[in-house]
PDB file of C-alpha atoms in Angstrom:
ATOM      1  CA  LEU A 161      97.494 -84.116 185.476  1.00 90.00           C
ATOM      2  CA  SER A 162      98.410 -81.870 182.927  1.00 87.00           C
ATOM      3  CA  HIS A 163     101.465 -80.252 184.053  1.00 82.00           C
ATOM      4  CA  ASP A 164     104.501 -81.054 185.967  1.00 79.00           C
ATOM      5  CA  ASP A 165     103.531 -78.826 188.433  1.00 86.00           C
ATOM      6  CA  CYS A 166     100.517 -81.063 189.586  1.00 85.00           C
ATOM      7  CA  LEU A 167     102.194 -82.871 192.339  1.00 87.00           C
ATOM      8  CA  THR A 168     103.530 -79.746 194.404  1.00 90.00           C
ATOM      9  CA  ALA A 169     100.215 -78.048 194.520  1.00 90.00           C
ATOM     10  CA  PHE A 170      98.267 -80.324 197.168  1.00 90.00           C
ATOM     11  CA  PRO A 171     101.120 -79.286 199.500  1.00 90.00           C
ATOM     12  CA  ALA A 172     100.983 -75.687 198.887  1.00 93.00           C
ATOM     13  CA  LEU A 173      97.700 -75.872 199.047  1.00 93.00           C
ATOM     14  CA  CYS A 174      97.528 -77.495 202.612  1.00 94.00           C
ATOM     15  CA  ALA A 175     100.275 -74.425 203.697  1.00 96.00           C
ATOM     16  CA  GLU A 176      98.175 -72.290 203.078  1.00 96.00           C
ATOM     17  CA  LEU A 177      95.195 -73.281 203.984  1.00 96.00           C
ATOM     18  CA  ASN A 178      96.719 -73.900 207.126  1.00 97.00           C
ATOM     19  CA  ALA A 179      97.849 -70.357 207.140  1.00 97.00           C
ATOM     20  CA  TYR A 180      94.236 -69.316 207.070  1.00 97.00           C
ATOM     21  CA  ASN A 181      92.251 -71.311 209.271  1.00 98.00           C
ATOM     22  CA  PRO A 182      94.179 -74.977 210.802  1.00 97.00           C
ATOM     23  CA  SER A 183      91.375 -76.571 210.755  1.00 97.00           C
ATOM     24  CA  LEU A 184      90.441 -76.854 207.384  1.00 95.00           C
ATOM     25  CA  LEU A 185      93.396 -79.167 207.416  1.00 94.00           C
ATOM     26  CA  VAL A 186      90.998 -82.194 209.665  1.00 94.00           C
ATOM     27  CA  LYS A 187      88.178 -82.030 206.829  1.00 93.00           C
ATOM     28  CA  LYS A 188      86.996 -84.837 205.032  1.00 92.00           C
ATOM     29  CA  ARG A 189      88.317 -84.103 200.919  1.00 94.00           C
ATOM     30  CA  LEU A 190      89.586 -85.638 197.490  1.00 96.00           C
ATOM     31  CA  ILE A 191      91.982 -84.490 195.216  1.00 95.00           C
ATOM     32  CA  VAL A 192      90.740 -84.731 192.378  1.00 96.00           C
ATOM     33  CA  GLY A 193      93.543 -84.119 189.028  1.00 94.00           C
ATOM     34  CA  THR A 194      91.952 -82.998 186.113  1.00 95.00           C
ATOM     35  CA  LYS A 195      92.883 -83.187 182.525  1.00 95.00           C
ATOM     36  CA  LEU A 196      93.451 -86.870 182.525  1.00 94.00           C
ATOM     37  CA  ASP A 197      93.467 -87.394 178.869  1.00 94.00           C
ATOM     38  CA  MET A 198      96.319 -85.167 178.092  1.00 94.00           C
ATOM     39  CA  ASP A 199      99.414 -86.813 177.969  1.00 93.00           C
ATOM     40  CA  GLY A 200     101.850 -87.603 180.052  1.00 93.00           C
ATOM     41  CA  ALA A 201      98.567 -86.936 182.538  1.00 94.00           C
ATOM     42  CA  PRO A 202      98.268 -91.106 184.130  1.00 94.00           C
ATOM     43  CA  GLU A 203     101.715 -91.101 184.804  1.00 94.00           C
ATOM     44  CA  ARG A 204     101.275 -87.721 186.863  1.00 94.00           C
ATOM     45  CA  LEU A 205      98.679 -89.304 188.607  1.00 95.00           C
ATOM     46  CA  ALA A 206     100.301 -92.213 189.981  1.00 96.00           C
ATOM     47  CA  ALA A 207     102.718 -90.184 191.491  1.00 94.00           C
ATOM     48  CA  LEU A 208     100.016 -88.747 192.574  1.00 94.00           C
ATOM     49  CA  CYS A 209      99.111 -91.115 194.375  1.00 95.00           C
ATOM     50  CA  ALA A 210     102.569 -91.765 195.973  1.00 95.00           C
ATOM     51  CA  ARG A 211     103.181 -89.051 197.145  1.00 92.00           C
ATOM     52  CA  CYS A 212      99.441 -88.680 198.796  1.00 92.00           C
ATOM     53  CA  GLU A 213      99.410 -91.870 199.485  1.00 91.00           C
ATOM     54  CA  ASN A 214      96.879 -91.787 202.514  1.00 93.00           C
ATOM     55  CA  GLU A 215      94.734 -89.669 200.678  1.00 95.00           C
ATOM     56  CA  ARG A 216      91.540 -90.261 198.745  1.00 96.00           C
ATOM     57  CA  VAL A 217      92.935 -89.452 195.324  1.00 97.00           C
ATOM     58  CA  PHE A 218      91.002 -89.348 192.272  1.00 97.00           C
ATOM     59  CA  GLY A 219      92.105 -89.069 188.116  1.00 97.00           C
ATOM     60  CA  ILE A 220      89.443 -87.749 186.127  1.00 98.00           C
ATOM     61  CA  SER A 221      88.704 -86.323 182.093  1.00 97.00           C
ATOM     62  CA  VAL A 222      85.957 -84.682 181.295  1.00 94.00           C
ATOM     63  CA  PHE A 223      86.433 -85.697 177.756  1.00 94.00           C
ATOM     64  CA  SER A 224      86.990 -89.109 177.665  1.00 95.00           C
ATOM     65  CA  ARG A 225      84.643 -88.968 181.312  1.00 96.00           C
ATOM     66  CA  ALA A 226      87.487 -91.382 182.635  1.00 96.00           C
ATOM     67  CA  GLY A 227      87.248 -91.272 186.508  1.00 97.00           C
ATOM     68  CA  LEU A 228      84.181 -89.457 186.451  1.00 97.00           C
ATOM     69  CA  LYS A 229      81.990 -92.868 188.008  1.00 97.00           C
ATOM     70  CA  GLU A 230      83.926 -93.610 191.046  1.00 97.00           C
ATOM     71  CA  LEU A 231      84.275 -89.721 191.863  1.00 98.00           C
ATOM     72  CA  ALA A 232      80.694 -89.455 192.160  1.00 97.00           C
ATOM     73  CA  ALA A 233      80.707 -92.134 194.411  1.00 97.00           C
ATOM     74  CA  ALA A 234      82.873 -91.135 196.456  1.00 97.00           C
ATOM     75  CA  LEU A 235      81.609 -87.635 196.579  1.00 96.00           C
ATOM     76  CA  LYS A 236      78.371 -89.962 197.800  1.00 96.00           C
ATOM     77  CA  ASP A 237      79.899 -91.059 200.621  1.00 95.00           C
ATOM     78  CA  ILE A 238      81.575 -87.990 201.680  1.00 93.00           C
ATOM     79  CA  LEU A 239      78.095 -86.551 201.763  1.00 93.00           C
ATOM     80  CA  LYS A 240      76.479 -88.956 203.698  1.00 91.00           C
ATOM     81  CA  THR A 241      78.912 -89.090 206.776  1.00 75.00           C
TER      82      THR A 241
END
């Protein structure tokens, strides 16, 4: 979330996964934006959430620990199913 290109990273990654193995695109996933503590990151996270509205998007900061509990809970949920 520290750079504006974070908004184009997910579609680019999906295109690469599709080229490599399309079955990877149907697996359960979470989108995690890091460096939530950086200037402008909350706004970029909001834009990323809007752009990826059908995905589970999380913003985290290892320094402030923001979002880590929510991400851990989501990971546990995915691993249960």
